[in-house]
Coordinates of C-alpha atoms in Angstrom, one line a residue:
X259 CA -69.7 54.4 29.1
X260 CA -70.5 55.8 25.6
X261 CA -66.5 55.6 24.7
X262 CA -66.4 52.1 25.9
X263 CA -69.5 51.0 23.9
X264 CA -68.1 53.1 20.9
X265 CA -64.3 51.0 21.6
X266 CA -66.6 47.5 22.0
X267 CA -68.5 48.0 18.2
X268 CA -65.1 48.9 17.0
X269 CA -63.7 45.4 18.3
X270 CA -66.9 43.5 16.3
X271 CA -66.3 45.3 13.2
X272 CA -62.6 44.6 13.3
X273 CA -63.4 40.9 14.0
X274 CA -66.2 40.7 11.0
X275 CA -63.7 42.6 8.8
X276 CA -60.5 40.6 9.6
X277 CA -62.0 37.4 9.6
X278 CA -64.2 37.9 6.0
X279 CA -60.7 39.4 4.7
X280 CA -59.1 35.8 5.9
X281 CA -61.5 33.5 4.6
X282 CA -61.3 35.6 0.9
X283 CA -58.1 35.4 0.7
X284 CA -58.2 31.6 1.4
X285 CA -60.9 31.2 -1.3
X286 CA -58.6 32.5 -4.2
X287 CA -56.1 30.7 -3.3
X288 CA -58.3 27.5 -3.8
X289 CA -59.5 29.1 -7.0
X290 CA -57.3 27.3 -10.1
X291 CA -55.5 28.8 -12.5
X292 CA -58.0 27.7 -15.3
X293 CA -60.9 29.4 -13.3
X294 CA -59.9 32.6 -13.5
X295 CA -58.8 32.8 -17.2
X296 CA -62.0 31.4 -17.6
X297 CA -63.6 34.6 -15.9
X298 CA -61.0 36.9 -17.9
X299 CA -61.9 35.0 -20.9
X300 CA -65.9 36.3 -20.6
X301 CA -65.0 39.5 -19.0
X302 CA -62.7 42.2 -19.6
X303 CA -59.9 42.7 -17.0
X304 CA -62.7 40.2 -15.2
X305 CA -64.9 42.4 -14.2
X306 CA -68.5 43.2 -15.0
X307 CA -68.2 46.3 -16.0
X308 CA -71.7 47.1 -17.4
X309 CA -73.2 45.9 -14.1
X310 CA -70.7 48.0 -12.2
X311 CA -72.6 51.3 -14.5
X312 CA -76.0 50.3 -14.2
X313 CA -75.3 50.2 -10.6
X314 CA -74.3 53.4 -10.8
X315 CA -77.0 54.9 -12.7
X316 CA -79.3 53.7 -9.8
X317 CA -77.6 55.2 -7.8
X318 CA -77.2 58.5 -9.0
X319 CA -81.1 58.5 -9.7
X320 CA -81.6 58.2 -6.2
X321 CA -78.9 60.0 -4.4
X322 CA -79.2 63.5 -7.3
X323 CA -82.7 63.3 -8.4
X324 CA -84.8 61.3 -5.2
X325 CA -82.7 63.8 -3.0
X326 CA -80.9 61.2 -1.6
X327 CA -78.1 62.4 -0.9
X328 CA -79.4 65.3 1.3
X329 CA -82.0 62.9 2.8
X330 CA -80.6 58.9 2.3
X331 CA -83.5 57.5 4.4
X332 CA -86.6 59.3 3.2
X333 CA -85.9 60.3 -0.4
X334 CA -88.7 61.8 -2.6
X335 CA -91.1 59.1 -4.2
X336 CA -94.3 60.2 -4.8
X337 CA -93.3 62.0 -8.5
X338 CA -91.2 59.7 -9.5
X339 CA -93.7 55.9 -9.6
X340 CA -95.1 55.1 -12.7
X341 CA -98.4 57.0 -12.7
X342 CA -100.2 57.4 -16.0
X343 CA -99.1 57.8 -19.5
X344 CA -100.0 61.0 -19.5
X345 CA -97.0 61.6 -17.0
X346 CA -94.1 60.5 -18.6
X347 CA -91.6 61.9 -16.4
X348 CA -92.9 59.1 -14.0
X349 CA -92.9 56.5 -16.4
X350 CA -89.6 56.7 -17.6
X351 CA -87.8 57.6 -14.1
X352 CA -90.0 55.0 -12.3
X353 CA -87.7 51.9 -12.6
X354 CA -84.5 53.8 -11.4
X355 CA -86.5 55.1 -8.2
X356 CA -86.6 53.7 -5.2
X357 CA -89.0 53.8 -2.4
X358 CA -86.1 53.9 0.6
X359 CA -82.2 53.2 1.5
X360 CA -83.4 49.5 2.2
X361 CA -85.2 49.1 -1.2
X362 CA -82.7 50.5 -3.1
X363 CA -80.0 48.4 -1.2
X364 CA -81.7 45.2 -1.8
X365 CA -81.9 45.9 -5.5
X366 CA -78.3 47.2 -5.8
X367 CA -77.0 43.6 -4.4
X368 CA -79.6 42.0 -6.7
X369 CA -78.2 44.1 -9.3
X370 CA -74.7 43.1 -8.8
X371 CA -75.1 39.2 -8.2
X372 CA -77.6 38.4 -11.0
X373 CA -76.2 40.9 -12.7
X374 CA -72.8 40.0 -13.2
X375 CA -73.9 36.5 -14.0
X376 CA -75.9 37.8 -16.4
X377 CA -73.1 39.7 -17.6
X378 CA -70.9 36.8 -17.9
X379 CA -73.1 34.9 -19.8
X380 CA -73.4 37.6 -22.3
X381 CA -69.6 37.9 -22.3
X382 CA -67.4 40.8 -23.3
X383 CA -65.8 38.5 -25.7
X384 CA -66.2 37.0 -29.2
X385 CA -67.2 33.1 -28.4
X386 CA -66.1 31.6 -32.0
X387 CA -62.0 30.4 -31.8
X388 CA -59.6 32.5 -34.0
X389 CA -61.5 35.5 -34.0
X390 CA -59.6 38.7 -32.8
X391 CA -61.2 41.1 -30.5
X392 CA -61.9 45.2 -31.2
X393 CA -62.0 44.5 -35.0
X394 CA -65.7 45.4 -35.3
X395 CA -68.7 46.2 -33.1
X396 CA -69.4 42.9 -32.1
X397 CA -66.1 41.6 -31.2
X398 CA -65.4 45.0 -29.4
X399 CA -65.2 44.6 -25.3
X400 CA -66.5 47.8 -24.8
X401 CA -69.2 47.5 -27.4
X402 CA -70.1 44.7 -25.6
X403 CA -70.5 46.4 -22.3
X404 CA -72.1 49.7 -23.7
X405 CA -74.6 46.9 -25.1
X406 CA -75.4 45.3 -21.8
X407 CA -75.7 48.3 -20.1
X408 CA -78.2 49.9 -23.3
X409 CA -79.9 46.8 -22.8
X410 CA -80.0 47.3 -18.9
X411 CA -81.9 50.5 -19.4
X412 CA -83.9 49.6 -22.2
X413 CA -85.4 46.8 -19.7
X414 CA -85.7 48.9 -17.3
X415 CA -88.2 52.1 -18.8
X416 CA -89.8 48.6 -20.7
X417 CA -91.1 47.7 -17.3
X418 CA -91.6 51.0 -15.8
X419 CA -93.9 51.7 -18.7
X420 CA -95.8 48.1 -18.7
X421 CA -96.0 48.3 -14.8
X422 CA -99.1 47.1 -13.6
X423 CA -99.9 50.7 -11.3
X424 CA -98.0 53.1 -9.9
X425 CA -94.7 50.8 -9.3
X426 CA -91.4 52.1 -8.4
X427 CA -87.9 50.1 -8.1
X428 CA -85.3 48.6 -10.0
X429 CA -86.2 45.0 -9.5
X430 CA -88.3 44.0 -13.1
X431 CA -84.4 44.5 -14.5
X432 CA -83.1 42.3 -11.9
X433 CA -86.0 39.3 -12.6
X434 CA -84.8 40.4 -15.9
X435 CA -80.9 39.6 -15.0
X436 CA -82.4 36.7 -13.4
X437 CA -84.3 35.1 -16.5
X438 CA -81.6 35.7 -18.4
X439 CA -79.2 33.8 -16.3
X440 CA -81.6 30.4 -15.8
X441 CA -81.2 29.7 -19.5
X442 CA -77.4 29.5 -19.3
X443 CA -76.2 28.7 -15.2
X444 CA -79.5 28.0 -13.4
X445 CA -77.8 26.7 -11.0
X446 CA -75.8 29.6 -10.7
X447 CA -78.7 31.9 -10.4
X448 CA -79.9 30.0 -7.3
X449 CA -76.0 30.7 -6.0
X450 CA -75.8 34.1 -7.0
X451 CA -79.2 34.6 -4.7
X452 CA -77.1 33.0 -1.6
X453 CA -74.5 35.2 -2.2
X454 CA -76.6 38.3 -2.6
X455 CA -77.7 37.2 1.0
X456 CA -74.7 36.9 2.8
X457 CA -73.7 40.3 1.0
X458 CA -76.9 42.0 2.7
X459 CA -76.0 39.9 6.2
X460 CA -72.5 41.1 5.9
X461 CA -73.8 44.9 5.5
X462 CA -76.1 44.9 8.3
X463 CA -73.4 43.0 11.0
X464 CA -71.2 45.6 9.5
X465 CA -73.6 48.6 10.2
X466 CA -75.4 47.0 13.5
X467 CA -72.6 44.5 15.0
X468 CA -74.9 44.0 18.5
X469 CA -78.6 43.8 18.1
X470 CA -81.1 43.7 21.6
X471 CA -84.5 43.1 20.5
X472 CA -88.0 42.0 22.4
X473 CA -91.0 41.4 21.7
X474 CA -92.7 45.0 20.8
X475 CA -95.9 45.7 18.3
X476 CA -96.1 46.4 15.5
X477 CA -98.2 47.7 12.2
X478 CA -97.8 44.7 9.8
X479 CA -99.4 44.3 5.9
X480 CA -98.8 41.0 4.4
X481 CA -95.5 40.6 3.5
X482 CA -96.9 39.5 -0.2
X483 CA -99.0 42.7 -0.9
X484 CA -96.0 44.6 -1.2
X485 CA -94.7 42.4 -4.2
X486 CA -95.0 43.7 -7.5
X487 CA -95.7 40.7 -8.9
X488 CA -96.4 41.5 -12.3
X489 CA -93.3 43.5 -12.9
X490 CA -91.3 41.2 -11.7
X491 CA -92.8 38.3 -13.9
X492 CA -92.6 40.9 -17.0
X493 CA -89.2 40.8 -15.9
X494 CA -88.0 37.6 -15.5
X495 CA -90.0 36.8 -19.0
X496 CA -88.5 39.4 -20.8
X497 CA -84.8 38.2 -19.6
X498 CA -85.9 34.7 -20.4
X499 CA -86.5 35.8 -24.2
X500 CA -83.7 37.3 -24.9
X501 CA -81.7 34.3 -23.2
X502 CA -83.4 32.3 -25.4
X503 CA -82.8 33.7 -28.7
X504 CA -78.9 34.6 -28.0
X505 CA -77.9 30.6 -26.0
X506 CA -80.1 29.1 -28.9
X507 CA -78.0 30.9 -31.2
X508 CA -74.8 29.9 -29.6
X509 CA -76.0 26.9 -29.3
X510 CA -75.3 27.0 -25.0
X511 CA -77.9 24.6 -23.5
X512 CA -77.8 23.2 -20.0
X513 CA -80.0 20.6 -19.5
X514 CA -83.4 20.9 -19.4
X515 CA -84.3 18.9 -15.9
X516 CA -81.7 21.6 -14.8
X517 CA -83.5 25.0 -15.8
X518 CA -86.7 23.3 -14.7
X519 CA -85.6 23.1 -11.0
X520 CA -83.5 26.4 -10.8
X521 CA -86.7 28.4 -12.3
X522 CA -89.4 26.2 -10.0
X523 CA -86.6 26.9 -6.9
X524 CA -86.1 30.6 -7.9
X525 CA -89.9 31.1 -8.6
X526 CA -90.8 29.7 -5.2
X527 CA -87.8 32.0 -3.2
X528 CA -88.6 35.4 -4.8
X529 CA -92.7 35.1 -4.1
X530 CA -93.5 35.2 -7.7
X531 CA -96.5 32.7 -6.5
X532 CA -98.1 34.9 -4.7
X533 CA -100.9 36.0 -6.9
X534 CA -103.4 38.6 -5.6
X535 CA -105.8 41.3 -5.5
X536 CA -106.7 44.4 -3.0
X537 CA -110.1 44.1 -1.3
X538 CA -110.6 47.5 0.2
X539 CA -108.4 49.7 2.4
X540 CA -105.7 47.2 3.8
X541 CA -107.1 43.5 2.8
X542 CA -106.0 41.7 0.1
X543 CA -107.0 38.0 -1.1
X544 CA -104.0 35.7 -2.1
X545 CA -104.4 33.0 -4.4
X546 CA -102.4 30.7 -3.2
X547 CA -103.3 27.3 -5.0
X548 CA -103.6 29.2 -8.6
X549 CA -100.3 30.7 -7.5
X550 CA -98.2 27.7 -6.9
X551 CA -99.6 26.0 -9.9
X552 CA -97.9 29.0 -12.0
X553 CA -94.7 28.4 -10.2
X554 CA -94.6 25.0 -11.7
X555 CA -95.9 26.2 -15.5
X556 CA -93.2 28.8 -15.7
X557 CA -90.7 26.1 -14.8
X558 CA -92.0 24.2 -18.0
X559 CA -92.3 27.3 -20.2
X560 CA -88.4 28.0 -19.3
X561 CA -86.9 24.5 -19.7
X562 CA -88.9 24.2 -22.8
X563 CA -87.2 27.3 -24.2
X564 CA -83.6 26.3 -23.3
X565 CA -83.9 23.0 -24.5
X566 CA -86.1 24.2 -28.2
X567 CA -85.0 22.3 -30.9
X568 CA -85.7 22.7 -35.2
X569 CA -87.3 19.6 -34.9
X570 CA -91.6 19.8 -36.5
X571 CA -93.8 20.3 -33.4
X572 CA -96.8 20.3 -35.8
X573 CA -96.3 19.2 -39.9
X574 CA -99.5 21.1 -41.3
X575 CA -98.4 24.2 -39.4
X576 CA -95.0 23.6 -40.6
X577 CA -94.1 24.8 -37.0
X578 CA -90.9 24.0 -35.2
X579 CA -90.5 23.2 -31.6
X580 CA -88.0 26.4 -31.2
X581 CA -90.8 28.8 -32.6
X582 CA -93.4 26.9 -30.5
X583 CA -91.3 27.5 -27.1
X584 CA -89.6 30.9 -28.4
X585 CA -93.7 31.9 -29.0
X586 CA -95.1 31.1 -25.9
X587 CA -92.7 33.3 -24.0
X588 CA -93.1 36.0 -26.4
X589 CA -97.0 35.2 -25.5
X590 CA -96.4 35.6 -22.0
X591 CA -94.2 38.8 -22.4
X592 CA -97.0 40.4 -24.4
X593 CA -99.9 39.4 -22.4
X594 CA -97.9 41.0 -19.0
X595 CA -97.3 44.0 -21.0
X596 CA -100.7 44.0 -22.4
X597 CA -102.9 43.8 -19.1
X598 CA -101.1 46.8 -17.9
X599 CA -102.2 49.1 -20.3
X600 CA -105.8 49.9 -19.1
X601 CA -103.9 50.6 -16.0
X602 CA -101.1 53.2 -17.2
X603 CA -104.2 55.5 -18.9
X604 CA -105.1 56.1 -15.3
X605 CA -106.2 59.7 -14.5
X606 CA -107.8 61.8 -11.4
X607 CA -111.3 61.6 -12.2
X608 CA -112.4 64.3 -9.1
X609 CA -109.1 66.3 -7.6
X610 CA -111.9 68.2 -5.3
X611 CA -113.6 65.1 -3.9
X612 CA -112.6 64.5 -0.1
X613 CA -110.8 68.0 0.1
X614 CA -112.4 70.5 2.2
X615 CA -110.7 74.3 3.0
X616 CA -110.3 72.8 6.9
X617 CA -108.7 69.6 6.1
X618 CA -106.0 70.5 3.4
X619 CA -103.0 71.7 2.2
X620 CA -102.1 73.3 -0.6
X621 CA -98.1 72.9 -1.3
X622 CA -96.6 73.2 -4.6
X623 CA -98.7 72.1 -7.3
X624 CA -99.9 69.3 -4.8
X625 CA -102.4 68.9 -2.5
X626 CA -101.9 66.8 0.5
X627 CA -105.4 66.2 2.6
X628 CA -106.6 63.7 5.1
X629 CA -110.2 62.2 5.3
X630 CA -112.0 59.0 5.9
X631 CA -114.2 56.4 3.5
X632 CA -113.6 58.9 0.3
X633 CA -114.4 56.9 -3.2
X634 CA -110.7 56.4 -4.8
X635 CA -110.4 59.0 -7.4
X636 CA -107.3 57.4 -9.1
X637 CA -109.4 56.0 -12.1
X638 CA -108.5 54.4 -16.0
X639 CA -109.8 56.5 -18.8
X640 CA -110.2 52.9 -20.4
X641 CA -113.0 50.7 -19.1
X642 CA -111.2 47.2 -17.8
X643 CA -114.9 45.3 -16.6
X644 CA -113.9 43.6 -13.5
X645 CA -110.5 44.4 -12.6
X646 CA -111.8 48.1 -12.2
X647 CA -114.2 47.4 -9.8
X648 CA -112.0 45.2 -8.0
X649 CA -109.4 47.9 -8.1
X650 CA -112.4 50.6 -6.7
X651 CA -111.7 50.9 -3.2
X652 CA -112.4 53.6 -1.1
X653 CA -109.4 55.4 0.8
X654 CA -109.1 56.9 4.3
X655 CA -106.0 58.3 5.6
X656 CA -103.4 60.9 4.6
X657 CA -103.8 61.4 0.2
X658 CA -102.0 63.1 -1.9
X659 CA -103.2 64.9 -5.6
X660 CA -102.0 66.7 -8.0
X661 CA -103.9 66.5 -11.0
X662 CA -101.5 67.8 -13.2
X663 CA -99.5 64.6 -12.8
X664 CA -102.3 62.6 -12.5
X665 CA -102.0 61.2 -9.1
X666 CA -104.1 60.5 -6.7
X667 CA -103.0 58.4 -3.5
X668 CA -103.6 57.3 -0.1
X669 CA -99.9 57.7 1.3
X670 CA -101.0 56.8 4.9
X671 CA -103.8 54.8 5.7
X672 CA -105.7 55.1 8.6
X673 CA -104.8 52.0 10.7
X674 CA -101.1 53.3 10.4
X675 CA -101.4 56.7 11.3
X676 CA -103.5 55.2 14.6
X677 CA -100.3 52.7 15.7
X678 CA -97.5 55.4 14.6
X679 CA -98.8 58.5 15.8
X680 CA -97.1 60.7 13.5
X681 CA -96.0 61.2 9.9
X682 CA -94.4 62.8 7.2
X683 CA -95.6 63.1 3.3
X684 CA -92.9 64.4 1.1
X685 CA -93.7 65.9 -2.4
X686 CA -91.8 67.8 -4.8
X687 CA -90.4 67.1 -8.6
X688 CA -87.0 68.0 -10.1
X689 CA -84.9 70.5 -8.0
X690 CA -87.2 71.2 -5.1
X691 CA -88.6 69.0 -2.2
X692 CA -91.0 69.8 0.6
X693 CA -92.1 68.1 3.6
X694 CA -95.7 68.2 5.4
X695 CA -95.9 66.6 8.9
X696 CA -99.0 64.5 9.9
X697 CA -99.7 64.4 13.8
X698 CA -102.5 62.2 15.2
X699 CA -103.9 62.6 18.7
X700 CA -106.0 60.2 20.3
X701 CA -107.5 59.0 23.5
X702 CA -109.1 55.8 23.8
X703 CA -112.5 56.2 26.1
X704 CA -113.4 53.5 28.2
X705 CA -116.5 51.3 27.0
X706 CA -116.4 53.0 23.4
X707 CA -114.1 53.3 20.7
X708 CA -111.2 56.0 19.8
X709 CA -111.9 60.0 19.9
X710 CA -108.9 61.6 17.6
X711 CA -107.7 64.4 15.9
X712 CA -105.5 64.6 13.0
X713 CA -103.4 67.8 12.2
X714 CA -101.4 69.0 9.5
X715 CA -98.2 71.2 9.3
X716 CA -96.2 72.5 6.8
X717 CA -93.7 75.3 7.6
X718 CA -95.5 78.0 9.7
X719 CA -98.7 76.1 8.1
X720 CA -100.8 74.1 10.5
X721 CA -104.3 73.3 10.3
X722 CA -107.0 70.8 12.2
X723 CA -107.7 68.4 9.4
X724 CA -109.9 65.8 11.2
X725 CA -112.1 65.7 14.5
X726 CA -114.0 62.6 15.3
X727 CA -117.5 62.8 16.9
X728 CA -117.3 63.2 20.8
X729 CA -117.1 60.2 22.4
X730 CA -119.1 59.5 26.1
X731 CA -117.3 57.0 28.4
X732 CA -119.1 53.9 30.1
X733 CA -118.6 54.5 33.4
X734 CA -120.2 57.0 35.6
X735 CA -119.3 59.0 38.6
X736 CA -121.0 60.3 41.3
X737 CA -124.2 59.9 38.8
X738 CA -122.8 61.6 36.3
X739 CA -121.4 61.0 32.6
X740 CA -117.7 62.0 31.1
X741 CA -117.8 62.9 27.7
X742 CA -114.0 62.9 25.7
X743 CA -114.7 66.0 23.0
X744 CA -111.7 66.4 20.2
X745 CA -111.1 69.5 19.1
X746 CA -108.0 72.1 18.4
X747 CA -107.6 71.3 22.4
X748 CA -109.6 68.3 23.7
X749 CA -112.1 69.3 26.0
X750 CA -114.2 66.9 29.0
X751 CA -118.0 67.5 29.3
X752 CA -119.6 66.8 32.4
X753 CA -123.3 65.8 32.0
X754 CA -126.5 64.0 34.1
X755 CA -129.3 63.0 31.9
X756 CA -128.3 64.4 29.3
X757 CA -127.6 68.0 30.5
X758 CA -124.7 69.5 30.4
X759 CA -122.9 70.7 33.7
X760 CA -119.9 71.8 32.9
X761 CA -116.9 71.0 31.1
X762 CA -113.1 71.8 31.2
X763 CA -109.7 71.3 28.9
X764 CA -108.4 68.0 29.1
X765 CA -105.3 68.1 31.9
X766 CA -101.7 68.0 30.5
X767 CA -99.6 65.7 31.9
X768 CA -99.2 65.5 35.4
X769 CA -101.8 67.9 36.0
X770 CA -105.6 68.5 37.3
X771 CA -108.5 70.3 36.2
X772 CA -112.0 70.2 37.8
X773 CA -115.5 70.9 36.8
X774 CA -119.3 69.8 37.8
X775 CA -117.8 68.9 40.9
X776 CA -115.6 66.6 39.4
X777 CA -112.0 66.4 39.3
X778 CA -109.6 64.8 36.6
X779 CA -106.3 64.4 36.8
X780 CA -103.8 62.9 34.3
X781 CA -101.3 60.0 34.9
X782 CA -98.7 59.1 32.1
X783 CA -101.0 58.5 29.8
X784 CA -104.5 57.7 31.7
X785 CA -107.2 60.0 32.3
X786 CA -109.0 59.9 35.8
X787 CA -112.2 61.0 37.2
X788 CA -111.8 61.8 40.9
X789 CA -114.5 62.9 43.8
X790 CA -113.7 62.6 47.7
X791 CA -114.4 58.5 47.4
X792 CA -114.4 57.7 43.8
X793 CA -111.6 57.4 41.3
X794 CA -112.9 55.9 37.9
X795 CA -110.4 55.9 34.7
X796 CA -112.2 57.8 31.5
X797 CA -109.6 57.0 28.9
X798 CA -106.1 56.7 27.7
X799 CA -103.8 58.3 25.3
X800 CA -103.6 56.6 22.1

């Protein structure tokens, strides 16, 4: 049956491959001559070549120094975000890190659609008729490319280093790409996003050609908390500049009411609106009215600097309409950049608070511990009046420190170690990677809330890192009370009136055990209380 499934995917991809292969070859034979030596004509051999290396030098980050290659779905992150200042391994590696394959896949077809039209607006080639190409640096093809891809990574340790807390992923380059490419072809942009879709929908029917799916739970955040939304506008502003400067000096404009839509459209599509700020643990507050009503003012501030004139904007100022626009954005870039400074001097004001010799462990130079309600120890050395205390939350869950590199984070929350059951935190630096496996056990007792333990293993390393507070269930049987007690092995207490009469280790599965005349017995994953005439369920397994 296996063989014939096996033959059946085989037959799907076949079909998705033969019939994308078709349809291509139909499309350049509708391309026109004058098409493609327009594309030759901006790129070298037509091909974007610097895009082609950056994409590379993603990769290699991720596969070589993320482990990658040895581990493609859960490569190492935690030492390579953007942590303080005072760790500037983190900073400078931070934008060339990715958190997983899917993240880094998304921003490698980002990279290569917006990126190649950026690329193509730049051009490989000297714009001005009659003059001749590799005579100097400027006219030079692969000068050209070496510069995109310089600027590329220039972009990229910009935003890593005005990140607005501990970011990690290529994508303030690609709102970079992005800005760049709404000054020349916004209409082109908004294509370039279409096609980077039907890339990542051709990948996944490629990878997953039959899907079966029901309705199942799930652990969800909001789909906008996860946005860096400050990177990515420091981004898209900082691509926007330097569009700006070179089309203006080219003298390339598309019309304005055109950049207005294709930078309100793009805005909109890539969740740049969505403006907001953590509340504690996993609740956020999205702004979005004030949000929306940026999407609309960054549409302005764009068209107004592709469409900048010489013209006097103010005569006693002797200020021109160009500097006016080309200032604003400049504005913008430095006020992004600006309000993430406070937040880069971060450092770990307390590596001992919430760490106990019971609910730790010590691996490398990290330490990886699990506790509930501590005060967030990830702090700014400079004093930023509201947004600190609005950043101030406590933490519960799986955290990891290590002072020396100034981090301090809750890896696994609470709520998500509850609905998954199981974890793993991995930590390590340059050349060496380790793993520590987070189990939670937990039975839900009837009438009351959720008695759990929490254990952590590393190697031959294993230690009981959390026990919640017995827990008595509602019901009673025969007169007398069950009471669910976590420990190393979970144990039943049998009580009347509040004396004890025996107690015994919960059953394993598909077994009985019996005290204080009682007998409990466990099915799949319920928990019974028995006598001759009674049977009375106690709990259930988380």
């Amino acid at each position: 049956m296996a063989v014939i499934d096996g033959y059946w995917l085989s037959l799907h991809r076949f079909f998705l491959l033969g019939a994308v292969a078709v349809s291509l070859g139909v499309f350049v034979r509708f391309l026109d001559d004058e098409t493609k030596r327009r594309v030759r004509g901006r790129l070298f051999l037509g091909v974007p070549w610097g895009t082609l290396v950056v994409a590379g030098v993603v990769v290699c980050v991720y596969l070589f120094v993320q482990n990658g290659l040895a581990h493609p779905r859960s490569p190492t992150v935690v030492p390579y975000r953007s942590w303080s200042y005072f760790y500037p391994l983190g900073v400078l590696v931070s934008s060339f890190a990715h958190a997983d394959l899917g993240h880094l896949l998304g921003n490698l077809v980002a990279t290569l659609t917006l990126g190649a039209l950026a690329e193509y607006a730049w051009g490989h080639f000297p714009r001005e008729r009659g003059v001749q190409t590799f005579r100097t640096l400027r006219t030079d093809p692969f000068a050209r490319v070496g510069a995109f891809v310089g600027a590329s990574l220039f972009v990229a340790v910009l935003t890593g280093a005005f990140a607005l807390g501990p970011s990690v992923g290529f994508s303030g380059v690609v709102f970079a790409y992005a800005g760049f490419a709404l000054l020349r072809y916004p209409v082109g942009t908004l294509v370039a996003l279409y096609v980077g879709d039907l890339l990542s929908l051709g990948y996944d029917a490629l990878r997953r050609p039959l899907l079966t799916q029901g309705g199942r739970p799930g652990y969800l955040t909001p789909w906008w908390a996860d946005i860096a939304i400050q990177g990515h506008a420091l981004g898209l502003f900082l691509g926007a500049l330097l569009g700006a400067v070179l089309f203006a000096a080219r003298d390339e404009r598309p019309p304005a009411a055109r950049v207005w839509g294709g930078a309100l459209l793009f805005v909109v599509s890539q969740g740049l609106w969505a403006v907001y700020l953590p509340r504690s643990g996993s609740v956020f507050t999205l702004y979005r009215a004030v949000g929306v009503g940026l999407a609309f003012a960054i549409a302005v501030l764009l068209a107004s600097a592709s469409r900048a004139s010489d013209r006097t904007l103010v005569d006693r100022l002797d200020l021109s309409d160009r500097e006016a626009s080309f200032g604003t954005v400049l504005a913008v870039v430095l006020a992004l950049s600006v309000v993430a400074v406070p937040f880069n001097f971060f450092v770990v004001a307390d590596a001992e608070a919430g760490v106990g010799e019971d609910n730790s462990l010590e691996v490398g130079d990290y330490t990886v511990f699990y506790t509930e309600s501590v005060a967030n120890q990830y702090v700014s050395t400079v004093e930023v009046g509201s947004l600190t205390s609005a950043a101030a939350v406590n933490a519960s869950g799986v955290i990891v420190v290590n002072e020396e590199r100034h981090i301090w984070w809750e890896v696994v929350s609470t709520d998500r170690l509850a609905f998954d059951g199981t974890s793993e935190v991995h930590v390590g630096g340059l050349g060496w990677r380790e793993t520590v496996s987070v189990n939670r056990t937990g039975w839900e007792v009837v009438g009351n809330d959720t008695a759990a333990t929490v254990h952590l293993e590393h190697e031959d390393r294993r230690t009981l890192a959390h026990t919640d507070d017995p827990l008595r269930a509602e019901p009673t049987v025969a007169g007398r009370n069950v009471t669910v007690v976590p420990g190393e092995r979970f144990t039943l207490r049998v009580s009347n009136g509040g004396e004890p009469l025996g107690t015994a280790a919960l059953p394993t599965a598909e077994q009985s055990t019996s005290t204080a005349g009682l007998t409990f017995t466990r099915s799949g994953s319920r928990l019974y209380a028995e006598t001759s005439d009674t049977r009375v369920r106690i709990a259930t397994r988380e």
